[in-house]
Amino acid sequence: DVELVESGGGLVQPGGSLRLSCVSSGFTFSSSDMSWVRQAPGKGLEWVSTINRFGGIRSYASFVKGRFTISRVNAKNTLYLQLSSLAPEDTAKYYCAKDDVRGNIESALKGQGTQVSVSS
């Protein structure tokens, strides 16, 4: 079975940084595009970023504005999301998802998520 396990979330002050990780198993990680999505309290799922299977093509939602960086290490079956210049509106549970989920986010195969809270 596909398993995605996120970690690295926490409470951070505005302007702070976090590095999220997602360890994958149960499928050929190096053959899959991967994505990050998030869900803020009381809101729906929102696409954040996607990286292609080779790591050479990265796409970001417009709200990222150069603050986040998606990356992957296929040898470790691990996906990352570096979050910088965090703002209170970035508070959400962040999920990694298998495949490019931009066209079908509600059906995304994702992990249990890691909570990111931005507050002073």
Coordinates of N, CA and C in Angstrom, one line a residue:
D1 N 0.8 -1.2 0.0 CA 0.0 0.0 0.0 C 0.9 1.3 0.0
V2 N 0.4 2.3 -0.6 CA 1.0 3.6 -0.6 C 1.0 4.2 0.8
E3 N 2.1 4.6 1.2 CA 2.2 5.3 2.5 C 3.0 6.6 2.4
L4 N 2.5 7.7 2.9 CA 3.2 9.0 2.9 C 3.2 9.5 4.3
V5 N 4.4 9.8 4.8 CA 4.5 10.2 6.2 C 5.2 11.6 6.3
E6 N 4.4 12.6 6.6 CA 5.0 13.9 6.7 C 5.5 14.2 8.1
S7 N 6.4 15.1 8.2 CA 7.0 15.6 9.5 C 7.6 16.9 9.3
G8 N 7.9 17.6 10.4 CA 8.7 18.9 10.3 C 7.8 20.1 10.7
G9 N 6.6 19.9 10.8 CA 5.7 21.1 11.2 C 6.0 21.5 12.6
G10 N 5.3 22.7 12.9 CA 5.5 23.2 14.3 C 4.9 24.6 14.4
L11 N 5.2 25.2 15.5 CA 4.8 26.6 15.7 C 6.0 27.5 15.5
V12 N 5.8 28.5 14.7 CA 6.9 29.4 14.3 C 6.4 30.9 14.3
Q13 N 7.2 31.8 14.6 CA 6.9 33.2 14.5 C 6.8 33.7 13.1
P14 N 6.0 34.7 12.8 CA 6.0 35.3 11.5 C 7.5 35.7 11.0
G15 N 7.7 35.3 9.8 CA 9.1 35.5 9.2 C 10.0 34.3 9.4
G16 N 9.5 33.3 10.2 CA 10.3 32.2 10.4 C 10.3 31.2 9.3
S17 N 11.1 30.1 9.5 CA 11.2 29.0 8.5 C 11.0 27.6 9.1
L18 N 10.6 26.7 8.3 CA 10.5 25.3 8.6 C 10.8 24.5 7.4
R19 N 11.2 23.3 7.6 CA 11.5 22.3 6.6 C 10.6 21.1 6.8
L20 N 9.7 20.9 5.9 CA 8.8 19.7 5.9 C 9.4 18.6 5.1
S21 N 9.2 17.4 5.6 CA 9.7 16.2 5.0 C 8.5 15.2 4.8
C22 N 8.6 14.4 3.8 CA 7.6 13.4 3.5 C 8.3 12.1 3.0
V23 N 8.3 11.1 3.8 CA 8.9 9.8 3.4 C 7.8 8.9 2.8
S24 N 8.1 8.3 1.7 CA 7.2 7.6 0.9 C 7.6 6.1 0.8
S25 N 6.5 5.3 0.7 CA 6.8 3.8 0.5 C 5.6 3.2 -0.2
G26 N 5.7 2.0 -0.7 CA 4.6 1.3 -1.3 C 4.4 1.6 -2.8
F27 N 5.3 2.4 -3.4 CA 5.2 2.7 -4.8 C 6.6 3.1 -5.3
T28 N 6.8 3.2 -6.6 CA 8.1 3.6 -7.1 C 8.2 5.2 -7.1
F29 N 8.8 5.7 -6.0 CA 8.8 7.1 -5.8 C 9.5 7.8 -7.0
S30 N 10.6 7.3 -7.5 CA 11.3 8.0 -8.6 C 10.5 8.1 -9.9
S31 N 9.4 7.4 -10.0 CA 8.6 7.4 -11.2 C 7.4 8.3 -11.0
S32 N 7.3 8.9 -9.9 CA 6.1 9.7 -9.6 C 6.4 11.2 -9.5
D33 N 5.6 12.0 -10.1 CA 5.6 13.4 -9.7 C 5.0 13.5 -8.3
M34 N 5.4 14.5 -7.6 CA 4.9 14.6 -6.2 C 4.5 16.1 -5.9
S35 N 3.6 16.2 -5.0 CA 3.0 17.5 -4.7 C 2.9 17.8 -3.2
W36 N 2.8 19.0 -2.9 CA 2.4 19.5 -1.5 C 1.0 20.2 -1.6
V37 N 0.1 19.9 -0.7 CA -1.1 20.6 -0.6 C -1.3 21.0 0.8
R38 N -2.2 22.0 1.1 CA -2.4 22.4 2.5 C -3.9 22.6 2.7
Q39 N -4.3 22.6 4.0 CA -5.7 22.9 4.3 C -5.7 23.8 5.6
A40 N -6.1 25.0 5.4 CA -6.2 25.9 6.5 C -7.5 25.6 7.3
P41 N -7.6 26.0 8.6 CA -8.8 25.8 9.4 C -10.0 26.3 8.7
G42 N -11.1 25.5 8.5 CA -12.3 25.9 7.9 C -12.3 26.1 6.4
K43 N -11.2 25.7 5.8 CA -11.1 25.9 4.3 C -10.8 24.6 3.6
G44 N -10.9 24.5 2.3 CA -10.7 23.3 1.5 C -9.2 23.1 1.2
L45 N -8.9 22.0 0.6 CA -7.6 21.7 0.2 C -7.1 22.7 -0.8
E46 N -5.8 23.1 -0.7 CA -5.2 24.1 -1.6 C -3.9 23.6 -2.1
W47 N -3.7 23.6 -3.4 CA -2.4 23.2 -4.0 C -1.3 24.2 -3.6
V48 N -0.2 23.6 -3.3 CA 1.0 24.5 -2.9 C 2.1 24.4 -4.0
S49 N 2.5 23.2 -4.3 CA 3.6 23.0 -5.2 C 3.7 21.6 -5.8
T50 N 4.3 21.4 -6.9 CA 4.5 20.1 -7.6 C 5.9 20.1 -8.1
I51 N 6.5 18.9 -8.0 CA 7.9 18.6 -8.6 C 7.8 17.4 -9.5
N52 N 8.4 17.4 -10.6 CA 8.3 16.3 -11.5 C 9.3 15.2 -11.0
R53 N 9.2 14.0 -11.6 CA 9.8 12.8 -11.0 C 11.3 13.0 -11.0
F54 N 11.9 13.8 -11.9 CA 13.3 13.9 -12.0 C 13.8 15.1 -11.1
G55 N 12.9 15.9 -10.6 CA 13.2 17.0 -9.8 C 13.6 18.3 -10.6
G56 N 13.5 18.2 -11.9 CA 14.0 19.4 -12.7 C 12.9 20.4 -13.0
I57 N 11.6 20.0 -12.8 CA 10.5 21.0 -13.1 C 9.7 21.1 -11.8
R58 N 9.6 22.4 -11.3 CA 9.0 22.7 -10.1 C 7.9 23.8 -10.4
S59 N 6.7 23.6 -9.8 CA 5.7 24.6 -10.0 C 5.1 25.0 -8.6
Y60 N 4.7 26.3 -8.5 CA 4.2 26.8 -7.3 C 3.0 27.6 -7.4
A61 N 2.1 27.6 -6.4 CA 0.9 28.4 -6.4 C 1.4 29.9 -6.3
S62 N 0.5 30.7 -6.8 CA 0.9 32.2 -6.9 C 1.1 32.8 -5.5
F63 N 0.5 32.2 -4.5 CA 0.7 32.8 -3.1 C 2.0 32.5 -2.6
V64 N 2.8 31.6 -3.1 CA 4.1 31.2 -2.6 C 5.1 32.4 -2.8
K65 N 5.0 33.0 -3.9 CA 5.8 34.2 -4.1 C 7.3 34.1 -3.8
G66 N 7.9 32.9 -4.1 CA 9.3 32.7 -3.9 C 9.7 32.3 -2.5
R67 N 8.7 32.1 -1.6 CA 9.1 31.8 -0.2 C 9.3 30.3 0.1
F68 N 8.7 29.5 -0.8 CA 8.8 28.0 -0.5 C 9.7 27.4 -1.6
T69 N 10.3 26.3 -1.3 CA 11.1 25.5 -2.2 C 10.8 24.0 -2.1
I70 N 10.3 23.4 -3.2 CA 10.1 22.0 -3.2 C 11.3 21.3 -3.7
S71 N 11.6 20.1 -3.1 CA 12.7 19.3 -3.6 C 12.5 17.9 -3.3
R72 N 13.4 17.0 -3.8 CA 13.2 15.6 -3.5 C 14.6 14.9 -3.6
V73 N 14.7 13.8 -2.9 CA 15.8 12.9 -3.0 C 15.3 11.5 -3.3
N74 N 15.4 11.1 -4.5 CA 14.8 9.9 -4.9 C 15.4 8.7 -4.3
A75 N 16.7 8.8 -4.0 CA 17.4 7.7 -3.3 C 16.9 7.4 -1.9
K76 N 16.3 8.4 -1.3 CA 15.7 8.3 0.0 C 14.2 8.3 0.0
N77 N 13.6 8.2 -1.2 CA 12.1 8.2 -1.3 C 11.5 9.4 -0.4
T78 N 12.1 10.5 -0.5 CA 11.7 11.6 0.4 C 11.5 12.9 -0.4
L79 N 10.4 13.5 -0.1 CA 10.0 14.8 -0.6 C 10.2 15.9 0.5
Y80 N 10.6 17.1 0.1 CA 10.8 18.2 1.0 C 10.0 19.4 0.6
L81 N 9.7 20.3 1.6 CA 9.2 21.6 1.3 C 9.8 22.5 2.3
Q82 N 10.7 23.4 1.8 CA 11.3 24.4 2.6 C 10.4 25.6 2.7
L83 N 10.0 26.0 3.9 CA 9.1 27.2 4.0 C 9.9 28.3 4.7
S84 N 9.9 29.5 4.0 CA 10.6 30.6 4.6 C 9.6 31.8 4.6
S85 N 10.0 32.9 5.3 CA 9.2 34.1 5.4 C 7.7 33.8 5.7
L86 N 7.5 32.9 6.6 CA 6.2 32.4 6.9 C 5.3 33.6 7.5
A87 N 4.0 33.5 7.1 CA 3.1 34.5 7.6 C 1.9 33.8 8.2
P88 N 1.1 34.5 9.0 CA 0.0 33.8 9.7 C -1.0 33.1 8.7
E89 N -1.1 33.7 7.5 CA -2.0 33.0 6.6 C -1.5 31.7 6.0
D90 N -0.2 31.4 6.3 CA 0.3 30.1 6.0 C 0.0 29.0 7.0
T91 N -0.7 29.4 8.1 CA -1.1 28.4 9.0 C -2.1 27.4 8.4
A92 N -1.7 26.1 8.5 CA -2.5 25.1 7.8 C -1.9 23.7 8.1
K93 N -2.6 22.7 7.8 CA -2.0 21.3 7.8 C -1.5 21.1 6.4
Y94 N -0.2 20.7 6.3 CA 0.4 20.5 5.1 C 0.5 19.0 4.8
Y95 N 0.2 18.6 3.6 CA 0.1 17.2 3.2 C 1.0 17.0 1.9
C96 N 1.8 15.9 1.9 CA 2.4 15.6 0.6 C 1.4 14.6 -0.1
A97 N 1.5 14.7 -1.4 CA 0.6 13.9 -2.2 C 1.3 13.3 -3.4
K98 N 0.9 12.1 -3.7 CA 1.4 11.4 -4.9 C 0.9 12.0 -6.1
D99 N 1.7 12.2 -7.1 CA 1.3 12.7 -8.4 C 1.1 14.2 -8.4
D100 N 0.9 14.7 -9.6 CA 0.6 16.1 -9.8 C -0.9 16.2 -9.6
V101 N -1.3 16.9 -8.5 CA -2.7 16.8 -8.1 C -3.5 18.1 -8.5
R102 N -2.9 18.9 -9.3 CA -3.6 20.2 -9.6 C -4.9 20.0 -10.3
G103 N -5.1 19.0 -11.0 CA -6.4 18.8 -11.7 C -7.4 18.0 -10.9
N104 N -7.0 17.4 -9.8 CA -7.9 16.5 -9.0 C -7.5 16.5 -7.6
I105 N -7.4 17.7 -7.0 CA -6.9 17.8 -5.6 C -7.7 17.0 -4.6
E106 N -9.0 17.0 -4.8 CA -9.9 16.3 -3.8 C -9.6 14.8 -3.7
S107 N -9.2 14.3 -4.8 CA -8.9 12.8 -4.8 C -7.4 12.5 -4.6
A108 N -6.7 13.4 -4.2 CA -5.2 13.2 -4.0 C -5.0 12.1 -2.9
L109 N -4.0 11.3 -3.2 CA -3.5 10.3 -2.3 C -2.5 11.0 -1.4
K110 N -2.8 11.2 -0.2 CA -1.9 12.0 0.7 C -1.7 11.3 2.0
G111 N -0.8 11.9 2.8 CA -0.5 11.4 4.1 C -1.4 11.9 5.1
Q112 N -0.9 11.8 6.4 CA -1.8 12.3 7.5 C -1.6 13.8 7.8
G113 N -0.5 14.4 7.2 CA -0.3 15.8 7.3 C 0.6 16.2 8.5
T114 N 1.2 17.4 8.4 CA 1.9 17.9 9.5 C 1.5 19.4 9.7
Q115 N 1.2 19.8 10.9 CA 0.6 21.1 11.2 C 1.7 22.2 11.2
V116 N 1.4 23.2 10.5 CA 2.3 24.4 10.5 C 1.4 25.6 11.1
S117 N 1.9 26.2 12.2 CA 1.2 27.3 12.8 C 2.1 28.5 12.9
V118 N 1.7 29.6 12.4 CA 2.5 30.8 12.3 C 1.8 31.9 13.2
S119 N 2.5 32.2 14.3 CA 1.9 33.1 15.2 C 2.9 33.8 16.1
S120 N 2.7 35.0 16.5 CA 3.6 35.7 17.4 C 3.2 35.5 18.8

